mmCIF file of C-alpha atoms in Angstrom:
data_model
loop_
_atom_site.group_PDB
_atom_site.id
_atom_site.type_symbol
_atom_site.label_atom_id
_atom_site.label_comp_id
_atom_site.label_asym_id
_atom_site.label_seq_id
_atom_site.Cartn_x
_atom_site.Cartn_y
_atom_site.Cartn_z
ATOM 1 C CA UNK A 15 -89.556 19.386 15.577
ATOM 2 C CA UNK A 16 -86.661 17.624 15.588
ATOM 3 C CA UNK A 17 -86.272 13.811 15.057
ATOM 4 C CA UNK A 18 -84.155 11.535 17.067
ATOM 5 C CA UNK A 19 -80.774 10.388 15.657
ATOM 6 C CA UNK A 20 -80.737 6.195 15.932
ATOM 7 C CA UNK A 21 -77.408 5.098 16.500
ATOM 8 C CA UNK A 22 -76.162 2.833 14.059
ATOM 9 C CA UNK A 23 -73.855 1.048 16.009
ATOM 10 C CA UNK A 24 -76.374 -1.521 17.667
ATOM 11 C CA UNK A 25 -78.002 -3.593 14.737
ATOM 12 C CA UNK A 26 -77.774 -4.885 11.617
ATOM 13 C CA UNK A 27 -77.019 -4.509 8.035
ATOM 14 C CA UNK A 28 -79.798 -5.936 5.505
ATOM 15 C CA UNK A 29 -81.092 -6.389 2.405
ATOM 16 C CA UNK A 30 -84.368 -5.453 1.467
ATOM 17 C CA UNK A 31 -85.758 -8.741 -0.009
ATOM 18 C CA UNK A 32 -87.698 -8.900 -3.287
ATOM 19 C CA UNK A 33 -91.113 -9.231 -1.288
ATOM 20 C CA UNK A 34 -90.705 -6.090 0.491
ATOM 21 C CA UNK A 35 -89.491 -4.119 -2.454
ATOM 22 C CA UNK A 36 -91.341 -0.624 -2.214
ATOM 23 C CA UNK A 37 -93.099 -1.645 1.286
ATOM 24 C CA UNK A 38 -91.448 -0.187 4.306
ATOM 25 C CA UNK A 39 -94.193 -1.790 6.236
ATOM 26 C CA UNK A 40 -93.747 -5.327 4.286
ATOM 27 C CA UNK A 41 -90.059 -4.833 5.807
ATOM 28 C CA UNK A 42 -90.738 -3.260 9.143
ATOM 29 C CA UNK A 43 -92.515 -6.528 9.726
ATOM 30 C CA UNK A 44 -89.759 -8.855 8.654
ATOM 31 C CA UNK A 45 -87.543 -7.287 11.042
ATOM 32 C CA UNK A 46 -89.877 -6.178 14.038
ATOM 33 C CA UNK A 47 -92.715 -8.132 13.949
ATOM 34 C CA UNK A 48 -94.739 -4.778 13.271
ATOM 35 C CA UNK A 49 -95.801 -2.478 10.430
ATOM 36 C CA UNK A 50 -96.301 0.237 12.650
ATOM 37 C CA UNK A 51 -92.601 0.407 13.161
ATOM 38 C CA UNK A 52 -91.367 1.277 9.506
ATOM 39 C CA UNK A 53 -90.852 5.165 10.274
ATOM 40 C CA UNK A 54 -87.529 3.720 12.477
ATOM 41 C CA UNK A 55 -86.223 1.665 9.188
ATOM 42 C CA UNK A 56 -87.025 5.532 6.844
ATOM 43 C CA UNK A 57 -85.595 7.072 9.651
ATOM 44 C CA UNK A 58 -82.318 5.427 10.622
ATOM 45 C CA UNK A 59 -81.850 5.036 6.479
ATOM 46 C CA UNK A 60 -82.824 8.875 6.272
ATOM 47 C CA UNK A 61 -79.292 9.394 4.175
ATOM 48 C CA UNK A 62 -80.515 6.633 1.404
ATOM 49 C CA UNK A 63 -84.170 6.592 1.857
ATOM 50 C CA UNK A 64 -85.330 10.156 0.847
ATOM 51 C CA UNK A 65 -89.390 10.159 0.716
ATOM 52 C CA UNK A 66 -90.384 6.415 2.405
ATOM 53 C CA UNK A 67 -94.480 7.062 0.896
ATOM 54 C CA UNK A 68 -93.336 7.720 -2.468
ATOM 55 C CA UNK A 69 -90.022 6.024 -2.854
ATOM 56 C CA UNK A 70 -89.354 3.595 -0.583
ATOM 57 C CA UNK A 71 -86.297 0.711 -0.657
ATOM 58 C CA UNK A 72 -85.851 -1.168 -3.768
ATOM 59 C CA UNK A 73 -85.255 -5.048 -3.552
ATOM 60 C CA UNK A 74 -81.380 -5.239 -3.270
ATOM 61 C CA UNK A 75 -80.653 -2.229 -0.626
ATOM 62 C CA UNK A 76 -78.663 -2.660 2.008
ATOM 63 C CA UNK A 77 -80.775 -0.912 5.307
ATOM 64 C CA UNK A 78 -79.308 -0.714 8.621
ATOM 65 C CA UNK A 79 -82.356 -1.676 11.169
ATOM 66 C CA UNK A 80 -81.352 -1.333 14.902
ATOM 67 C CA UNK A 81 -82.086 -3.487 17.546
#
């Protein structure tokens, strides 16, 4: 199947903080007010975020999360 493209023209350029180092969910939350949403942050980072189980964003990475 193939995924949707998200279009990283609408939304916003942030930093992973130190809290949600490793958690995709930690920083789904932050920026959606859901966990269930962190597939769109591993998706529309697919280029920097590789495998978001095993190695999600470090503390310090810049992640574009649309709005």
């Amino acid at each position: 199947a193939q995924l949707p493209k998200i279009n990283q023209t609408q939304g916003n350029w942030i930093t992973v903080p130190p809290e949600c180092e490793n958690r995709m969910d930690l920083f789904s939350y932050q920026q959606y007010g859901s966990s269930r949403l962190w597939w769109i942050v591993a998706l529309a980072n697919a280029d920097m975020i590789k495998d978001p189980i095993c190695q999600p964003g470090s503390a310090g990475l810049w992640l574009f999360c649309n709005i």
